Amino acid sequence: MALTDKAAVVTGSTSGIGRAVAEALAAEGASVVINGIEPREEGERVAAEIADRHGAAVRFNGADMSRPDEVRALIEDCVNAFGGIDVLVNNAGIQHTAPTEEFPPEKWDAIIAINLSSAFHAASAALPHMQHKGWGRIINTASAHGLVASVNKAAYVSAKHGVVGLTKVIALENAGRGITCNAICPGWVETPLIRPQIEKIAAEQDLSIDDAKVELVRHKQPSRQFVQPDQIGALAVFLCSEAASQITGTSLPVDGGWTAQ
Ligand code: NAD
């Protein structure tokens, strides 16, 4: 139980990767604030499930990551409930795919706000608490698309490259102060986020959903296997450990070889 007495916020953690990271932190004894845009009953049901499974304190906060005031209030909720914030995982994210000339401006604004700006606002609010304690871990869920590009993802690729840059700045500003900041860069992880892309391949190529998944993964990921959400959770726990205290400012691919090509 490496994280007993630590308090964590994981944004976008009612589903997918964020939920797996929240589970992994709770399993190590951390108190966790989970977050998502689902209705309150659904969020509280997920919080209760994680709390029961790991015997940890888990609460739900429905802050909308597209609203800076709500992002900052989420951090204060953790401080008020658990006496501080030691671990911040900026994970909330959305996707939209279209060629740049057809990309809806409101989708661009939403992706930049949720996938990039919320990480700035959350870190800005959390850092004074971490600096006061002389210990902190900020982990940003970027993407393979923080390191390389793909067509039809102008906003997502821009936001994720921005997250990689923000990660480096926060790491440099806090080096030597007991605080690290790193980005995790997953390849394809099977979560609701990528379902529309799988359905699009199935429709365009007249494939079953299972065959469309194989088709999606094989184009980018030499391993030809999805990354599992709990593999991201395990890396997040490692980044919180003392063994990782000199790892900072990095962007760590977990992508089956995608960005090695
Ligand atoms: P998901 O759709 O399963 O979960 C997204 C989470 O974000 C949910 O909890 C949802 O409630 C929350 N969310 C969405 N909009 C929000 C808002 N406005 N305010 C608060 N919460 C909001 O997605 P996922 O695949 O688990 O993605 C998590 C992160 O991982 C994202 O940043 C995504 O870009 C990144 N990522 C995913 C993959 C993949 O293949 N799935 C690959 C690389 C990176």
PDB file of C-alpha atoms and ligand atoms in Angstrom:
ATOM      1  CA  MET A   1       0.000   0.000   0.000  1.00  0.00           C
ATOM      2  CA  ALA A   2       2.411   2.627  -1.309  1.00  0.00           C
ATOM      3  CA  LEU A   3      -0.043   5.538  -1.378  1.00  0.00           C
ATOM      4  CA  THR A   4      -1.660   5.395   2.058  1.00  0.00           C
ATOM      5  CA  ASP A   5      -2.142   8.994   3.311  1.00  0.00           C
ATOM      6  CA  LYS A   6      -2.041  10.369  -0.243  1.00  0.00           C
ATOM      7  CA  ALA A   7      -4.996  12.164  -1.833  1.00  0.00           C
ATOM      8  CA  ALA A   8      -5.564  12.021  -5.588  1.00  0.00           C
ATOM      9  CA  VAL A   9      -7.763  13.664  -8.198  1.00  0.00           C
ATOM     10  CA  VAL A  10      -8.282  11.774 -11.462  1.00  0.00           C
ATOM     11  CA  THR A  11     -10.216  13.780 -14.050  1.00  0.00           C
ATOM     12  CA  GLY A  12     -12.467  11.855 -16.439  1.00  0.00           C
ATOM     13  CA  SER A  13     -12.431   8.726 -14.295  1.00  0.00           C
ATOM     14  CA  THR A  14     -15.977   7.351 -14.464  1.00  0.00           C
ATOM     15  CA  SER A  15     -14.911   5.311 -17.520  1.00  0.00           C
ATOM     16  CA  GLY A  16     -12.026   3.800 -19.449  1.00  0.00           C
ATOM     17  CA  ILE A  17      -8.407   4.709 -18.668  1.00  0.00           C
ATOM     18  CA  GLY A  18      -9.268   7.194 -15.922  1.00  0.00           C
ATOM     19  CA  ARG A  19     -11.331   4.646 -14.068  1.00  0.00           C
ATOM     20  CA  ALA A  20      -8.485   2.101 -14.263  1.00  0.00           C
ATOM     21  CA  VAL A  21      -6.036   4.707 -12.924  1.00  0.00           C
ATOM     22  CA  ALA A  22      -8.426   5.601 -10.079  1.00  0.00           C
ATOM     23  CA  GLU A  23      -8.775   1.876  -9.259  1.00  0.00           C
ATOM     24  CA  ALA A  24      -4.976   1.413  -9.253  1.00  0.00           C
ATOM     25  CA  LEU A  25      -4.395   4.410  -6.963  1.00  0.00           C
ATOM     26  CA  ALA A  26      -7.195   3.297  -4.587  1.00  0.00           C
ATOM     27  CA  ALA A  27      -5.713  -0.218  -4.514  1.00  0.00           C
ATOM     28  CA  GLU A  28      -2.494   1.360  -3.189  1.00  0.00           C
ATOM     29  CA  GLY A  29      -4.418   3.079  -0.401  1.00  0.00           C
ATOM     30  CA  ALA A  30      -4.895   6.561  -1.861  1.00  0.00           C
ATOM     31  CA  SER A  31      -8.055   8.556  -1.208  1.00  0.00           C
ATOM     32  CA  VAL A  32      -9.420   9.470  -4.626  1.00  0.00           C
ATOM     33  CA  VAL A  33     -11.757  12.069  -6.090  1.00  0.00           C
ATOM     34  CA  ILE A  34     -13.180  10.672  -9.318  1.00  0.00           C
ATOM     35  CA  ASN A  35     -14.748  12.904 -11.954  1.00  0.00           C
ATOM     36  CA  GLY A  36     -16.848  12.687 -15.104  1.00  0.00           C
ATOM     37  CA  ILE A  37     -19.789  14.202 -16.912  1.00  0.00           C
ATOM     38  CA  GLU A  38     -22.211  11.361 -16.274  1.00  0.00           C
ATOM     39  CA  PRO A  39     -25.264  12.029 -14.059  1.00  0.00           C
ATOM     40  CA  ARG A  40     -24.484  12.261 -10.335  1.00  0.00           C
ATOM     41  CA  GLU A  41     -26.128   8.891  -9.467  1.00  0.00           C
ATOM     42  CA  GLU A  42     -23.921   7.141 -12.024  1.00  0.00           C
ATOM     43  CA  GLY A  43     -20.769   8.886 -10.765  1.00  0.00           C
ATOM     44  CA  GLU A  44     -21.607   8.070  -7.165  1.00  0.00           C
ATOM     45  CA  ARG A  45     -22.295   4.447  -8.088  1.00  0.00           C
ATOM     46  CA  VAL A  46     -18.820   4.166  -9.671  1.00  0.00           C
ATOM     47  CA  ALA A  47     -17.216   5.856  -6.625  1.00  0.00           C
ATOM     48  CA  ALA A  48     -18.971   3.401  -4.282  1.00  0.00           C
ATOM     49  CA  GLU A  49     -17.828   0.415  -6.396  1.00  0.00           C
ATOM     50  CA  ILE A  50     -14.177   1.524  -6.301  1.00  0.00           C
ATOM     51  CA  ALA A  51     -14.390   2.290  -2.562  1.00  0.00           C
ATOM     52  CA  ASP A  52     -15.904  -1.125  -1.799  1.00  0.00           C
ATOM     53  CA  ARG A  53     -13.425  -3.034  -3.928  1.00  0.00           C
ATOM     54  CA  HIS A  54     -10.316  -1.413  -2.415  1.00  0.00           C
ATOM     55  CA  GLY A  55     -11.432  -0.246   1.019  1.00  0.00           C
ATOM     56  CA  ALA A  56     -10.418   3.297   0.075  1.00  0.00           C
ATOM     57  CA  ALA A  57     -12.118   6.679   0.469  1.00  0.00           C
ATOM     58  CA  VAL A  58     -13.524   7.602  -2.949  1.00  0.00           C
ATOM     59  CA  ARG A  59     -15.830  10.504  -3.782  1.00  0.00           C
ATOM     60  CA  PHE A  60     -17.398  11.687  -7.037  1.00  0.00           C
ATOM     61  CA  ASN A  61     -17.215  15.271  -8.291  1.00  0.00           C
ATOM     62  CA  GLY A  62     -19.084  16.129 -11.499  1.00  0.00           C
ATOM     63  CA  ALA A  63     -17.004  19.191 -12.482  1.00  0.00           C
ATOM     64  CA  ASP A  64     -17.155  19.969 -16.204  1.00  0.00           C
ATOM     65  CA  MET A  65     -13.568  20.058 -17.475  1.00  0.00           C
ATOM     66  CA  SER A  66     -14.517  22.586 -20.159  1.00  0.00           C
ATOM     67  CA  ARG A  67     -15.168  25.160 -17.379  1.00  0.00           C
ATOM     68  CA  PRO A  68     -12.034  26.576 -15.690  1.00  0.00           C
ATOM     69  CA  ASP A  69     -13.932  27.603 -12.530  1.00  0.00           C
ATOM     70  CA  GLU A  70     -15.238  24.045 -12.093  1.00  0.00           C
ATOM     71  CA  VAL A  71     -11.768  22.569 -12.706  1.00  0.00           C
ATOM     72  CA  ARG A  72     -10.309  24.723  -9.936  1.00  0.00           C
ATOM     73  CA  ALA A  73     -13.223  23.901  -7.609  1.00  0.00           C
ATOM     74  CA  LEU A  74     -12.529  20.180  -8.192  1.00  0.00           C
ATOM     75  CA  ILE A  75      -9.021  20.609  -6.748  1.00  0.00           C
ATOM     76  CA  GLU A  76     -10.403  22.515  -3.744  1.00  0.00           C
ATOM     77  CA  ASP A  77     -12.980  19.756  -3.196  1.00  0.00           C
ATOM     78  CA  CYS A  78     -10.128  17.241  -2.812  1.00  0.00           C
ATOM     79  CA  VAL A  79      -8.256  19.564  -0.425  1.00  0.00           C
ATOM     80  CA  ASN A  80     -11.383  20.127   1.679  1.00  0.00           C
ATOM     81  CA  ALA A  81     -12.394  16.455   1.739  1.00  0.00           C
ATOM     82  CA  PHE A  82      -8.988  14.799   2.152  1.00  0.00           C
ATOM     83  CA  GLY A  83      -6.755  17.532   3.611  1.00  0.00           C
ATOM     84  CA  GLY A  84      -4.631  18.112   0.509  1.00  0.00           C
ATOM     85  CA  ILE A  85      -3.840  16.983  -3.008  1.00  0.00           C
ATOM     86  CA  ASP A  86      -0.758  14.831  -3.587  1.00  0.00           C
ATOM     87  CA  VAL A  87      -1.497  13.225  -6.959  1.00  0.00           C
ATOM     88  CA  LEU A  88      -3.215  14.886  -9.927  1.00  0.00           C
ATOM     89  CA  VAL A  89      -4.029  12.813 -12.996  1.00  0.00           C
ATOM     90  CA  ASN A  90      -5.222  14.993 -15.866  1.00  0.00           C
ATOM     91  CA  ASN A  91      -7.036  12.407 -17.939  1.00  0.00           C
ATOM     92  CA  ALA A  92     -10.407  13.738 -19.165  1.00  0.00           C
ATOM     93  CA  GLY A  93     -10.584  13.763 -22.921  1.00  0.00           C
ATOM     94  CA  ILE A  94     -12.908  13.714 -25.911  1.00  0.00           C
ATOM     95  CA  GLN A  95     -12.375  13.044 -29.610  1.00  0.00           C
ATOM     96  CA  HIS A  96     -13.806  14.216 -32.924  1.00  0.00           C
ATOM     97  CA  THR A  97     -12.506  13.255 -36.367  1.00  0.00           C
ATOM     98  CA  ALA A  98     -12.870  15.282 -39.572  1.00  0.00           C
ATOM     99  CA  PRO A  99     -10.587  16.864 -42.183  1.00  0.00           C
ATOM    100  CA  THR A 100      -9.291  20.265 -41.065  1.00  0.00           C
ATOM    101  CA  GLU A 101     -11.359  22.172 -43.642  1.00  0.00           C
ATOM    102  CA  GLU A 102     -14.534  20.499 -42.330  1.00  0.00           C
ATOM    103  CA  PHE A 103     -13.630  20.449 -38.627  1.00  0.00           C
ATOM    104  CA  PRO A 104     -16.449  22.154 -36.658  1.00  0.00           C
ATOM    105  CA  PRO A 105     -15.005  25.138 -34.739  1.00  0.00           C
ATOM    106  CA  GLU A 106     -17.090  24.269 -31.658  1.00  0.00           C
ATOM    107  CA  LYS A 107     -15.502  20.780 -31.608  1.00  0.00           C
ATOM    108  CA  TRP A 108     -12.043  22.373 -31.839  1.00  0.00           C
ATOM    109  CA  ASP A 109     -12.860  24.641 -28.872  1.00  0.00           C
ATOM    110  CA  ALA A 110     -14.272  21.783 -26.792  1.00  0.00           C
ATOM    111  CA  ILE A 111     -11.297  19.462 -27.437  1.00  0.00           C
ATOM    112  CA  ILE A 112      -8.740  22.177 -26.632  1.00  0.00           C
ATOM    113  CA  ALA A 113     -10.672  23.110 -23.449  1.00  0.00           C
ATOM    114  CA  ILE A 114     -11.188  19.559 -22.122  1.00  0.00           C
ATOM    115  CA  ASN A 115      -8.043  17.792 -23.395  1.00  0.00           C
ATOM    116  CA  LEU A 116      -5.517  20.630 -22.846  1.00  0.00           C
ATOM    117  CA  SER A 117      -6.692  23.709 -20.930  1.00  0.00           C
ATOM    118  CA  SER A 118      -8.232  21.709 -18.067  1.00  0.00           C
ATOM    119  CA  ALA A 119      -4.788  20.192 -17.379  1.00  0.00           C
ATOM    120  CA  PHE A 120      -3.330  23.711 -17.029  1.00  0.00           C
ATOM    121  CA  HIS A 121      -6.120  24.917 -14.714  1.00  0.00           C
ATOM    122  CA  ALA A 122      -5.977  21.795 -12.536  1.00  0.00           C
ATOM    123  CA  ALA A 123      -2.179  21.870 -12.245  1.00  0.00           C
ATOM    124  CA  SER A 124      -2.202  25.606 -11.551  1.00  0.00           C
ATOM    125  CA  ALA A 125      -4.648  25.067  -8.663  1.00  0.00           C
ATOM    126  CA  ALA A 126      -2.920  21.934  -7.303  1.00  0.00           C
ATOM    127  CA  LEU A 127       0.725  23.052  -7.426  1.00  0.00           C
ATOM    128  CA  PRO A 128       0.646  25.486  -4.464  1.00  0.00           C
ATOM    129  CA  HIS A 129      -0.608  22.635  -2.243  1.00  0.00           C
ATOM    130  CA  MET A 130       2.099  20.258  -3.533  1.00  0.00           C
ATOM    131  CA  GLN A 131       4.813  22.929  -3.193  1.00  0.00           C
ATOM    132  CA  HIS A 132       3.741  23.611   0.397  1.00  0.00           C
ATOM    133  CA  LYS A 133       4.128  19.895   1.231  1.00  0.00           C
ATOM    134  CA  GLY A 134       7.275  19.397  -0.852  1.00  0.00           C
ATOM    135  CA  TRP A 135       5.777  16.341  -2.565  1.00  0.00           C
ATOM    136  CA  GLY A 136       3.553  15.871  -5.567  1.00  0.00           C
ATOM    137  CA  ARG A 137       2.916  13.873  -8.688  1.00  0.00           C
ATOM    138  CA  ILE A 138       1.204  15.254 -11.794  1.00  0.00           C
ATOM    139  CA  ILE A 139       0.458  12.687 -14.470  1.00  0.00           C
ATOM    140  CA  ASN A 140      -1.076  13.780 -17.745  1.00  0.00           C
ATOM    141  CA  THR A 141      -2.784  11.293 -20.037  1.00  0.00           C
ATOM    142  CA  ALA A 142      -1.505  12.479 -23.405  1.00  0.00           C
ATOM    143  CA  SER A 143      -1.494   9.980 -26.289  1.00  0.00           C
ATOM    144  CA  ALA A 144       0.652   8.552 -29.056  1.00  0.00           C
ATOM    145  CA  HIS A 145      -0.974  11.564 -30.745  1.00  0.00           C
ATOM    146  CA  GLY A 146       1.056  13.778 -28.419  1.00  0.00           C
ATOM    147  CA  LEU A 147       4.160  12.503 -30.231  1.00  0.00           C
ATOM    148  CA  VAL A 148       3.036  11.840 -33.801  1.00  0.00           C
ATOM    149  CA  ALA A 149       0.059  12.863 -35.949  1.00  0.00           C
ATOM    150  CA  SER A 150      -2.738  11.164 -37.860  1.00  0.00           C
ATOM    151  CA  VAL A 151      -5.138  12.580 -40.443  1.00  0.00           C
ATOM    152  CA  ASN A 152      -8.525  14.009 -39.398  1.00  0.00           C
ATOM    153  CA  LYS A 153      -7.470  14.765 -35.811  1.00  0.00           C
ATOM    154  CA  ALA A 154      -6.402  18.431 -35.934  1.00  0.00           C
ATOM    155  CA  ALA A 155      -7.792  19.348 -32.519  1.00  0.00           C
ATOM    156  CA  TYR A 156      -6.872  16.122 -30.726  1.00  0.00           C
ATOM    157  CA  VAL A 157      -3.285  16.041 -32.026  1.00  0.00           C
ATOM    158  CA  SER A 158      -2.825  19.752 -31.257  1.00  0.00           C
ATOM    159  CA  ALA A 159      -4.200  19.332 -27.734  1.00  0.00           C
ATOM    160  CA  LYS A 160      -2.088  16.237 -26.998  1.00  0.00           C
ATOM    161  CA  HIS A 161       1.117  17.851 -28.328  1.00  0.00           C
ATOM    162  CA  GLY A 162       0.201  20.785 -26.069  1.00  0.00           C
ATOM    163  CA  VAL A 163      -0.126  18.436 -23.090  1.00  0.00           C
ATOM    164  CA  VAL A 164       3.383  17.098 -23.789  1.00  0.00           C
ATOM    165  CA  GLY A 165       4.722  20.675 -23.790  1.00  0.00           C
ATOM    166  CA  LEU A 166       2.844  21.627 -20.617  1.00  0.00           C
ATOM    167  CA  THR A 167       4.262  18.506 -18.943  1.00  0.00           C
ATOM    168  CA  LYS A 168       7.832  19.666 -19.637  1.00  0.00           C
ATOM    169  CA  VAL A 169       7.225  23.202 -18.330  1.00  0.00           C
ATOM    170  CA  ILE A 170       5.645  22.011 -15.068  1.00  0.00           C
ATOM    171  CA  ALA A 171       8.483  19.494 -14.620  1.00  0.00           C
ATOM    172  CA  LEU A 172      11.164  22.178 -15.055  1.00  0.00           C
ATOM    173  CA  GLU A 173       9.430  24.708 -12.794  1.00  0.00           C
ATOM    174  CA  ASN A 174       9.175  22.135  -9.990  1.00  0.00           C
ATOM    175  CA  ALA A 175      12.420  20.180 -10.412  1.00  0.00           C
ATOM    176  CA  GLY A 176      14.156  19.619  -7.076  1.00  0.00           C
ATOM    177  CA  ARG A 177      10.987  20.382  -5.095  1.00  0.00           C
ATOM    178  CA  GLY A 178       9.750  16.801  -4.646  1.00  0.00           C
ATOM    179  CA  ILE A 179       7.236  17.239  -7.453  1.00  0.00           C
ATOM    180  CA  THR A 180       7.346  15.398 -10.766  1.00  0.00           C
ATOM    181  CA  CYS A 181       5.220  15.847 -13.865  1.00  0.00           C
ATOM    182  CA  ASN A 182       5.059  13.251 -16.623  1.00  0.00           C
ATOM    183  CA  ALA A 183       2.818  12.346 -19.533  1.00  0.00           C
ATOM    184  CA  ILE A 184       1.636   8.852 -20.405  1.00  0.00           C
ATOM    185  CA  CYS A 185       1.138   8.359 -24.143  1.00  0.00           C
ATOM    186  CA  PRO A 186      -1.159   5.395 -24.807  1.00  0.00           C
ATOM    187  CA  GLY A 187      -1.725   3.898 -28.222  1.00  0.00           C
ATOM    188  CA  TRP A 188      -5.095   2.261 -28.913  1.00  0.00           C
ATOM    189  CA  VAL A 189      -6.928   1.368 -25.689  1.00  0.00           C
ATOM    190  CA  GLU A 190     -10.348  -0.224 -26.066  1.00  0.00           C
ATOM    191  CA  THR A 191     -12.669   2.280 -24.331  1.00  0.00           C
ATOM    192  CA  PRO A 192     -15.894   4.096 -25.306  1.00  0.00           C
ATOM    193  CA  LEU A 193     -13.751   6.975 -26.698  1.00  0.00           C
ATOM    194  CA  ILE A 194     -12.684   5.012 -29.786  1.00  0.00           C
ATOM    195  CA  ARG A 195     -15.999   3.207 -30.414  1.00  0.00           C
ATOM    196  CA  PRO A 196     -17.117   5.653 -33.172  1.00  0.00           C
ATOM    197  CA  GLN A 197     -13.825   5.055 -35.034  1.00  0.00           C
ATOM    198  CA  ILE A 198     -14.356   1.277 -34.870  1.00  0.00           C
ATOM    199  CA  GLU A 199     -17.958   1.635 -36.064  1.00  0.00           C
ATOM    200  CA  LYS A 200     -16.811   3.868 -38.961  1.00  0.00           C
ATOM    201  CA  ILE A 201     -14.316   1.230 -40.172  1.00  0.00           C
ATOM    202  CA  ALA A 202     -16.970  -1.503 -39.846  1.00  0.00           C
ATOM    203  CA  ALA A 203     -19.431   0.519 -41.949  1.00  0.00           C
ATOM    204  CA  GLU A 204     -16.918   1.668 -44.587  1.00  0.00           C
ATOM    205  CA  GLN A 205     -15.300  -1.755 -45.086  1.00  0.00           C
ATOM    206  CA  ASP A 206     -18.383  -3.904 -44.409  1.00  0.00           C
ATOM    207  CA  LEU A 207     -16.685  -5.639 -41.467  1.00  0.00           C
ATOM    208  CA  SER A 208     -17.955  -7.043 -38.183  1.00  0.00           C
ATOM    209  CA  ILE A 209     -17.132  -4.945 -35.113  1.00  0.00           C
ATOM    210  CA  ASP A 210     -14.504  -7.513 -34.058  1.00  0.00           C
ATOM    211  CA  ASP A 211     -12.824  -7.438 -37.479  1.00  0.00           C
ATOM    212  CA  ALA A 212     -12.964  -3.633 -37.498  1.00  0.00           C
ATOM    213  CA  LYS A 213     -11.079  -3.596 -34.171  1.00  0.00           C
ATOM    214  CA  VAL A 214      -8.311  -5.738 -35.693  1.00  0.00           C
ATOM    215  CA  GLU A 215      -8.202  -3.428 -38.709  1.00  0.00           C
ATOM    216  CA  LEU A 216      -7.991  -0.306 -36.510  1.00  0.00           C
ATOM    217  CA  VAL A 217      -5.148  -1.609 -34.360  1.00  0.00           C
ATOM    218  CA  ARG A 218      -3.008  -3.227 -37.054  1.00  0.00           C
ATOM    219  CA  HIS A 219      -2.534   0.047 -38.974  1.00  0.00           C
ATOM    220  CA  LYS A 220      -0.733   1.804 -36.125  1.00  0.00           C
ATOM    221  CA  GLN A 221       0.284  -0.696 -33.472  1.00  0.00           C
ATOM    222  CA  PRO A 222       2.918  -3.310 -34.444  1.00  0.00           C
ATOM    223  CA  SER A 223       1.927  -5.471 -31.448  1.00  0.00           C
ATOM    224  CA  ARG A 224      -1.547  -5.782 -33.050  1.00  0.00           C
ATOM    225  CA  GLN A 225      -3.001  -5.807 -29.542  1.00  0.00           C
ATOM    226  CA  PHE A 226      -4.929  -3.171 -27.642  1.00  0.00           C
ATOM    227  CA  VAL A 227      -3.259  -1.581 -24.618  1.00  0.00           C
ATOM    228  CA  GLN A 228      -5.219  -2.534 -21.486  1.00  0.00           C
ATOM    229  CA  PRO A 229      -6.503   0.245 -19.184  1.00  0.00           C
ATOM    230  CA  ASP A 230      -4.990  -1.440 -16.113  1.00  0.00           C
ATOM    231  CA  GLN A 231      -1.554  -1.274 -17.777  1.00  0.00           C
ATOM    232  CA  ILE A 232      -1.903   2.525 -17.729  1.00  0.00           C
ATOM    233  CA  GLY A 233      -3.024   2.316 -14.084  1.00  0.00           C
ATOM    234  CA  ALA A 234       0.098   0.331 -13.170  1.00  0.00           C
ATOM    235  CA  LEU A 235       2.366   2.895 -14.849  1.00  0.00           C
ATOM    236  CA  ALA A 236       0.621   5.723 -12.988  1.00  0.00           C
ATOM    237  CA  VAL A 237       1.246   3.935  -9.672  1.00  0.00           C
ATOM    238  CA  PHE A 238       4.921   3.480 -10.607  1.00  0.00           C
ATOM    239  CA  LEU A 239       5.231   7.200 -11.440  1.00  0.00           C
ATOM    240  CA  CYS A 240       3.935   7.945  -7.925  1.00  0.00           C
ATOM    241  CA  SER A 241       6.643   5.785  -6.309  1.00  0.00           C
ATOM    242  CA  GLU A 242       9.948   6.931  -4.840  1.00  0.00           C
ATOM    243  CA  ALA A 243      11.676   4.787  -7.488  1.00  0.00           C
ATOM    244  CA  ALA A 244      10.287   7.236 -10.063  1.00  0.00           C
ATOM    245  CA  SER A 245      11.246  10.419  -8.196  1.00  0.00           C
ATOM    246  CA  GLN A 246      13.885  11.338 -10.818  1.00  0.00           C
ATOM    247  CA  ILE A 247      11.579  10.678 -13.767  1.00  0.00           C
ATOM    248  CA  THR A 248      10.146  14.056 -14.685  1.00  0.00           C
ATOM    249  CA  GLY A 249       9.240  15.939 -17.846  1.00  0.00           C
ATOM    250  CA  THR A 250       8.964  12.714 -19.819  1.00  0.00           C
ATOM    251  CA  SER A 251       6.318  11.461 -22.220  1.00  0.00           C
ATOM    252  CA  LEU A 252       6.138   7.702 -21.896  1.00  0.00           C
ATOM    253  CA  PRO A 253       4.643   5.764 -24.830  1.00  0.00           C
ATOM    254  CA  VAL A 254       2.550   2.685 -23.972  1.00  0.00           C
ATOM    255  CA  ASP A 255       1.672   1.930 -27.556  1.00  0.00           C
ATOM    256  CA  GLY A 256       2.717  -1.540 -28.726  1.00  0.00           C
ATOM    257  CA  GLY A 257       5.485   0.025 -30.831  1.00  0.00           C
ATOM    258  CA  TRP A 258       3.353   2.657 -32.637  1.00  0.00           C
ATOM    259  CA  THR A 259       5.804   5.565 -32.171  1.00  0.00           C
ATOM    260  CA  ALA A 260       8.930   3.428 -32.685  1.00  0.00           C
ATOM    261  CA  GLN A 261       8.242   3.378 -36.432  1.00  0.00           C
TER     262      GLN A 261
HETATM  263  P1  NAD B   1     -13.620   7.365 -22.120  1.00  0.00           P
HETATM  264  O1  NAD B   1     -14.553   7.962 -23.113  1.00  0.00           O
HETATM  265  O2  NAD B   1     -13.739   5.940 -21.719  1.00  0.00           O
HETATM  266  O3  NAD B   1     -13.615   8.250 -20.787  1.00  0.00           O
HETATM  267  C1  NAD B   1     -13.603   9.645 -20.844  1.00  0.00           C
HETATM  268  C2  NAD B   1     -13.835  10.189 -19.451  1.00  0.00           C
HETATM  269  O4  NAD B   1     -13.772  11.625 -19.536  1.00  0.00           O
HETATM  270  C3  NAD B   1     -15.198   9.832 -18.859  1.00  0.00           C
HETATM  271  O5  NAD B   1     -15.056   9.622 -17.477  1.00  0.00           O
HETATM  272  C4  NAD B   1     -16.018  11.101 -19.120  1.00  0.00           C
HETATM  273  O6  NAD B   1     -17.061  11.305 -18.182  1.00  0.00           O
HETATM  274  C5  NAD B   1     -14.944  12.147 -18.947  1.00  0.00           C
HETATM  275  N1  NAD B   1     -15.278  13.424 -19.584  1.00  0.00           N
HETATM  276  C6  NAD B   1     -15.566  13.682 -20.878  1.00  0.00           C
HETATM  277  N2  NAD B   1     -15.867  14.986 -21.025  1.00  0.00           N
HETATM  278  C7  NAD B   1     -15.747  15.558 -19.793  1.00  0.00           C
HETATM  279  C8  NAD B   1     -15.926  16.867 -19.294  1.00  0.00           C
HETATM  280  N3  NAD B   1     -16.310  17.878 -20.073  1.00  0.00           N
HETATM  281  N4  NAD B   1     -15.719  17.063 -17.971  1.00  0.00           N
HETATM  282  C9  NAD B   1     -15.375  16.051 -17.142  1.00  0.00           C
HETATM  283  N5  NAD B   1     -15.179  14.805 -17.580  1.00  0.00           N
HETATM  284  C10 NAD B   1     -15.366  14.560 -18.888  1.00  0.00           C
HETATM  285  O7  NAD B   1     -12.166   7.678 -22.738  1.00  0.00           O
HETATM  286  P2  NAD B   1     -10.712   7.032 -22.531  1.00  0.00           P
HETATM  287  O8  NAD B   1     -10.357   6.326 -23.791  1.00  0.00           O
HETATM  288  O9  NAD B   1     -10.596   6.340 -21.236  1.00  0.00           O
HETATM  289  O10 NAD B   1      -9.840   8.372 -22.523  1.00  0.00           O
HETATM  290  C11 NAD B   1      -9.211   8.883 -21.379  1.00  0.00           C
HETATM  291  C12 NAD B   1      -8.027   9.707 -21.810  1.00  0.00           C
HETATM  292  O11 NAD B   1      -7.102   8.853 -22.495  1.00  0.00           O
HETATM  293  C13 NAD B   1      -8.363  10.831 -22.782  1.00  0.00           C
HETATM  294  O12 NAD B   1      -7.592  11.976 -22.471  1.00  0.00           O
HETATM  295  C14 NAD B   1      -7.956  10.261 -24.117  1.00  0.00           C
HETATM  296  O13 NAD B   1      -7.618  11.268 -25.042  1.00  0.00           O
HETATM  297  C15 NAD B   1      -6.742   9.449 -23.714  1.00  0.00           C
HETATM  298  N6  NAD B   1      -6.354   8.407 -24.672  1.00  0.00           N
HETATM  299  C16 NAD B   1      -7.218   7.413 -25.024  1.00  0.00           C
HETATM  300  C17 NAD B   1      -6.796   6.450 -25.931  1.00  0.00           C
HETATM  301  C18 NAD B   1      -7.694   5.314 -26.392  1.00  0.00           C
HETATM  302  O14 NAD B   1      -7.328   4.598 -27.340  1.00  0.00           O
HETATM  303  N7  NAD B   1      -8.819   5.074 -25.757  1.00  0.00           N
HETATM  304  C19 NAD B   1      -5.511   6.511 -26.467  1.00  0.00           C
HETATM  305  C20 NAD B   1      -4.662   7.535 -26.068  1.00  0.00           C
HETATM  306  C21 NAD B   1      -5.092   8.481 -25.169  1.00  0.00           C
END
